[in-house]
PDB file of C-alpha atoms in Angstrom:
ATOM      1  CA  MET A   1      29.528  14.136  37.789  1.00 62.00           C
ATOM      2  CA  GLY A   2      27.775  11.512  39.212  1.00 82.00           C
ATOM      3  CA  ALA A   3      27.710   7.421  39.338  1.00 84.00           C
ATOM      4  CA  MET A   4      24.588   7.095  36.430  1.00 80.00           C
ATOM      5  CA  ASP A   5      26.811   9.768  34.630  1.00 82.00           C
ATOM      6  CA  GLU A   6      30.172   7.561  34.172  1.00 84.00           C
ATOM      7  CA  MET A   7      27.878   4.432  33.927  1.00 82.00           C
ATOM      8  CA  MET A   8      26.085   5.730  30.468  1.00 80.00           C
ATOM      9  CA  GLU A   9      28.824   7.745  29.417  1.00 83.00           C
ATOM     10  CA  ALA A  10      31.679   4.368  29.619  1.00 81.00           C
ATOM     11  CA  MET A  11      28.694   2.327  28.204  1.00 80.00           C
ATOM     12  CA  ILE A  12      28.054   4.628  25.252  1.00 82.00           C
ATOM     13  CA  GLY A  13      31.242   5.070  24.261  1.00 83.00           C
ATOM     14  CA  SER A  14      32.923   1.892  23.645  1.00 85.00           C
ATOM     15  CA  MET A  15      29.284   1.254  21.426  1.00 85.00           C
ATOM     16  CA  SER A  16      30.037   1.319  17.063  1.00 88.00           C
ATOM     17  CA  LYS A  17      26.974   3.659  15.807  1.00 86.00           C
ATOM     18  CA  GLU A  18      25.035   0.652  14.763  1.00 87.00           C
ATOM     19  CA  ASP A  19      24.692  -0.734  18.637  1.00 86.00           C
ATOM     20  CA  LYS A  20      23.454   3.352  19.239  1.00 84.00           C
ATOM     21  CA  GLN A  21      20.832   3.112  17.121  1.00 83.00           C
ATOM     22  CA  ASP A  22      19.808  -0.478  17.603  1.00 85.00           C
ATOM     23  CA  MET A  23      19.636   0.762  21.747  1.00 85.00           C
ATOM     24  CA  MET A  24      17.728   4.016  21.068  1.00 83.00           C
ATOM     25  CA  GLY A  25      15.486   1.830  19.089  1.00 80.00           C
ATOM     26  CA  LYS A  26      14.429  -0.082  21.829  1.00 84.00           C
ATOM     27  CA  MET A  27      15.150   2.754  24.761  1.00 84.00           C
ATOM     28  CA  MET A  28      12.594   4.910  22.898  1.00 81.00           C
ATOM     29  CA  GLU A  29       9.790   2.661  23.414  1.00 84.00           C
ATOM     30  CA  LYS A  30      10.398   1.483  26.612  1.00 84.00           C
ATOM     31  CA  PHE A  31      10.622   5.485  27.130  1.00 82.00           C
ATOM     32  CA  PHE A  32       7.232   6.517  26.348  1.00 82.00           C
ATOM     33  CA  ALA A  33       5.314   3.252  27.133  1.00 86.00           C
ATOM     34  CA  ASP A  34       3.737   5.223  29.846  1.00 89.00           C
ATOM     35  CA  MET A  35       3.775   8.653  29.018  1.00 87.00           C
ATOM     36  CA  THR A  36       1.583  11.032  27.539  1.00 88.00           C
ATOM     37  CA  VAL A  37       0.385  12.972  24.199  1.00 84.00           C
ATOM     38  CA  GLU A  38       1.332  16.017  26.226  1.00 86.00           C
ATOM     39  CA  ASP A  39       4.173  14.475  28.722  1.00 86.00           C
ATOM     40  CA  LYS A  40       5.523  13.530  25.093  1.00 83.00           C
ATOM     41  CA  GLN A  41       5.141  16.657  23.033  1.00 83.00           C
ATOM     42  CA  ARG A  42       6.761  19.167  26.455  1.00 84.00           C
ATOM     43  CA  MET A  43       9.221  16.630  26.450  1.00 84.00           C
ATOM     44  CA  MET A  44       9.677  17.616  22.544  1.00 80.00           C
ATOM     45  CA  GLU A  45       9.744  21.185  22.687  1.00 81.00           C
ATOM     46  CA  GLN A  46      12.746  20.917  25.354  1.00 82.00           C
ATOM     47  CA  MET A  47      14.788  18.702  22.963  1.00 81.00           C
ATOM     48  CA  MET A  48      14.167  19.634  19.417  1.00 76.00           C
ATOM     49  CA  PRO A  49      16.660  22.742  20.022  1.00 76.00           C
ATOM     50  CA  LYS A  50      18.953  20.120  21.551  1.00 77.00           C
ATOM     51  CA  MET A  51      19.039  17.535  18.745  1.00 76.00           C
ATOM     52  CA  MET A  52      18.498  20.897  16.382  1.00 74.00           C
ATOM     53  CA  ASP A  53      21.575  22.134  17.231  1.00 77.00           C
ATOM     54  CA  GLY A  54      23.946  22.338  14.130  1.00 77.00           C
ATOM     55  CA  ILE A  55      21.536  20.823  12.215  1.00 75.00           C
ATOM     56  CA  ASN A  56      21.532  22.559   8.598  1.00 74.00           C
ATOM     57  CA  PHE A  57      17.360  22.528   8.089  1.00 69.00           C
ATOM     58  CA  MET A  58      17.727  23.539   4.467  1.00 68.00           C
ATOM     59  CA  GLU A  59      19.686  20.356   3.515  1.00 72.00           C
ATOM     60  CA  MET A  60      17.656  18.097   5.739  1.00 72.00           C
ATOM     61  CA  MET A  61      13.987  18.958   4.783  1.00 69.00           C
ATOM     62  CA  PRO A  62      13.381  17.185   1.418  1.00 70.00           C
ATOM     63  CA  ARG A  63      14.969  13.821   2.522  1.00 71.00           C
ATOM     64  CA  MET A  64      12.817  14.500   5.294  1.00 70.00           C
ATOM     65  CA  MET A  65       9.381  15.569   3.381  1.00 67.00           C
ATOM     66  CA  MET A  66      10.601  12.693   0.925  1.00 67.00           C
ATOM     67  CA  GLY A  67      10.731  10.258   3.395  1.00 65.00           C
ATOM     68  CA  MET A  68       8.109  10.851   4.764  1.00 61.00           C
ATOM     69  CA  MET A  69       5.766  10.715   1.893  1.00 58.00           C
ATOM     70  CA  GLY A  70       7.265   6.661   1.701  1.00 55.00           C
ATOM     71  CA  ASN A  71       9.433   5.777  -1.038  1.00 50.00           C
ATOM     72  CA  ASN A  72       8.388   1.863  -0.630  1.00 48.00           C
ATOM     73  CA  GLU A  73      11.972   1.562   0.475  1.00 47.00           C
ATOM     74  CA  SER A  74      11.510   0.686   3.457  1.00 45.00           C
ATOM     75  CA  THR A  75       9.215   0.569   6.610  1.00 47.00           C
ATOM     76  CA  GLY A  76      11.213   2.247   9.374  1.00 51.00           C
ATOM     77  CA  GLY A  77      13.755   4.901   9.975  1.00 52.00           C
ATOM     78  CA  MET A  78      11.288   8.619   9.746  1.00 50.00           C
ATOM     79  CA  ARG A  79       8.474   7.207   7.931  1.00 52.00           C
ATOM     80  CA  GLY A  80       8.441   4.176  10.679  1.00 58.00           C
ATOM     81  CA  MET A  81       8.940   6.741  13.252  1.00 56.00           C
ATOM     82  CA  MET A  82       5.727   9.099  11.653  1.00 55.00           C
ATOM     83  CA  SER A  83       4.128   5.781  11.705  1.00 58.00           C
ATOM     84  CA  GLN A  84       3.980   5.643  15.231  1.00 54.00           C
ATOM     85  CA  MET A  85       3.644   8.943  15.818  1.00 55.00           C
ATOM     86  CA  MET A  86       0.950   8.836  14.142  1.00 54.00           C
ATOM     87  CA  GLY A  87      -0.467   5.869  15.879  1.00 54.00           C
ATOM     88  CA  SER A  88       0.081   6.752  19.874  1.00 50.00           C
ATOM     89  CA  ALA A  89      -1.375  10.152  18.624  1.00 44.00           C
ATOM     90  CA  GLN A  90      -4.327   8.250  16.232  1.00 46.00           C
ATOM     91  CA  GLN A  91      -5.548   7.152  20.237  1.00 47.00           C
ATOM     92  CA  ALA A  92      -4.497  10.614  21.674  1.00 47.00           C
ATOM     93  CA  GLU A  93      -8.468  13.250  21.703  1.00 48.00           C
ATOM     94  CA  SER A  94      -6.634  15.886  19.831  1.00 50.00           C
ATOM     95  CA  PRO A  95      -3.958  13.919  17.874  1.00 58.00           C
ATOM     96  CA  MET A  96      -0.669  15.984  17.490  1.00 62.00           C
ATOM     97  CA  MET A  97       1.154  14.702  14.201  1.00 67.00           C
ATOM     98  CA  PRO A  98      -2.116  15.418  12.313  1.00 74.00           C
ATOM     99  CA  ASN A  99      -2.055  19.304  13.352  1.00 71.00           C
ATOM    100  CA  MET A 100       1.295  19.252  13.419  1.00 71.00           C
ATOM    101  CA  MET A 101       1.611  18.727  10.012  1.00 76.00           C
ATOM    102  CA  THR A 102      -1.241  21.008   9.323  1.00 80.00           C
ATOM    103  CA  GLN A 103       1.022  23.857  10.197  1.00 77.00           C
ATOM    104  CA  MET A 104       4.605  23.126   9.364  1.00 79.00           C
ATOM    105  CA  MET A 105       3.897  21.715   5.820  1.00 83.00           C
ATOM    106  CA  PRO A 106       3.459  24.849   4.057  1.00 85.00           C
ATOM    107  CA  HIS A 107       6.271  26.801   5.873  1.00 82.00           C
ATOM    108  CA  CYS A 108       8.267  23.811   4.844  1.00 82.00           C
ATOM    109  CA  LEU A 109       7.627  23.985   1.805  1.00 87.00           C
ATOM    110  CA  ASN A 110       7.926  27.478   1.712  1.00 85.00           C
ATOM    111  CA  MET A 111      11.122  27.385   2.937  1.00 83.00           C
ATOM    112  CA  MET A 112      13.048  24.109   1.110  1.00 84.00           C
ATOM    113  CA  LEU A 113      10.980  24.053  -1.828  1.00 88.00           C
ATOM    114  CA  PRO A 114      12.746  27.177  -3.373  1.00 89.00           C
ATOM    115  CA  ASN A 115      16.801  25.712  -2.818  1.00 86.00           C
ATOM    116  CA  VAL A 116      15.789  22.191  -3.625  1.00 88.00           C
ATOM    117  CA  PRO A 117      17.231  21.875  -7.897  1.00 91.00           C
ATOM    118  CA  LYS A 118      14.538  22.690 -10.916  1.00 93.00           C
ATOM    119  CA  GLU A 119      14.214  18.803 -12.359  1.00 92.00           C
ATOM    120  CA  GLU A 120      13.273  17.055  -8.095  1.00 92.00           C
ATOM    121  CA  ARG A 121      11.539  20.493  -7.169  1.00 92.00           C
ATOM    122  CA  VAL A 122       9.481  19.402  -9.693  1.00 94.00           C
ATOM    123  CA  GLU A 123       9.007  15.704  -9.724  1.00 92.00           C
ATOM    124  CA  PHE A 124       9.094  15.796  -5.713  1.00 92.00           C
ATOM    125  CA  VAL A 125       5.562  18.307  -6.352  1.00 93.00           C
ATOM    126  CA  LEU A 126       4.025  16.368  -8.620  1.00 94.00           C
ATOM    127  CA  ASP A 127       4.638  13.181  -6.203  1.00 93.00           C
ATOM    128  CA  MET A 128       2.872  15.636  -3.541  1.00 92.00           C
ATOM    129  CA  VAL A 129      -0.625  16.254  -5.907  1.00 94.00           C
ATOM    130  CA  ALA A 130      -0.747  13.016  -6.371  1.00 95.00           C
ATOM    131  CA  LYS A 131      -0.606  11.757  -3.080  1.00 94.00           C
ATOM    132  CA  LEU A 132      -2.139  14.855  -1.394  1.00 94.00           C
ATOM    133  CA  ILE A 133      -5.412  14.299  -3.405  1.00 96.00           C
ATOM    134  CA  GLU A 134      -5.050  10.061  -3.063  1.00 95.00           C
ATOM    135  CA  GLN A 135      -4.916  10.921   0.158  1.00 93.00           C
ATOM    136  CA  GLY A 136      -6.963  13.833   0.855  1.00 94.00           C
ATOM    137  CA  SER A 137      -9.478  11.976  -0.412  1.00 96.00           C
ATOM    138  CA  VAL A 138      -9.914   9.120   1.186  1.00 95.00           C
ATOM    139  CA  GLY A 139     -13.667   8.174   2.883  1.00 96.00           C
ATOM    140  CA  MET A 140     -15.343  10.354   0.055  1.00 97.00           C
ATOM    141  CA  THR A 141     -18.019   9.558  -2.503  1.00 97.00           C
ATOM    142  CA  ASP A 142     -17.301  10.054  -6.194  1.00 96.00           C
ATOM    143  CA  GLU A 143     -20.005  13.432  -6.021  1.00 97.00           C
ATOM    144  CA  GLU A 144     -17.065  14.637  -2.879  1.00 97.00           C
ATOM    145  CA  LYS A 145     -14.453  13.540  -4.601  1.00 96.00           C
ATOM    146  CA  ASP A 146     -15.777  15.677  -7.750  1.00 96.00           C
ATOM    147  CA  GLU A 147     -16.569  18.816  -5.698  1.00 97.00           C
ATOM    148  CA  PHE A 148     -12.506  17.955  -3.733  1.00 97.00           C
ATOM    149  CA  MET A 149     -10.993  18.009  -8.126  1.00 96.00           C
ATOM    150  CA  ALA A 150     -12.882  21.348  -8.329  1.00 96.00           C
ATOM    151  CA  LYS A 151     -11.542  23.527  -5.432  1.00 96.00           C
ATOM    152  CA  ILE A 152      -7.910  22.292  -6.221  1.00 95.00           C
ATOM    153  CA  LEU A 153      -8.532  22.980  -9.845  1.00 95.00           C
ATOM    154  CA  ALA A 154      -9.962  26.115  -9.139  1.00 95.00           C
ATOM    155  CA  LYS A 155      -6.785  27.155  -6.356  1.00 94.00           C
ATOM    156  CA  ILE A 156      -4.304  26.202  -9.245  1.00 92.00           C
ATOM    157  CA  THR A 157      -5.502  28.231 -11.807  1.00 92.00           C
ATOM    158  CA  SER A 158      -6.590  31.093  -9.879  1.00 89.00           C
TER     159      SER A 158
END
């Protein structure tokens, strides 16, 4: 083990969980400051399998989805992280987060919703549909919103 590894192990070993989380937030901001979106994406592809080892997606997904929807309880945690990713992605040529969400969300919903208790699932779906309509129609004229709603109604009634 190198000197850097020994120093890190000694430092992290003596820290509380709260101190580690606080340090991680500060480190992440500095660490990613000069990285391109492509650099971050490559890093995520390499790190995600290691980070997700032992994680039960079926248990975690409902909480993540509710957090991403923004339940107005706080602006930190998942919601804050998503906001940061969206902000930096919007400055790039091809926004990573919107593309990733539109591809992943339908798959995640297919996997997680059948495993969510019925009452909780109904509440989640109603909230999600309301947010999708509200945010999906941002910037539309009244005529475009009417067409949008007609398409939604046609889709869910067919």
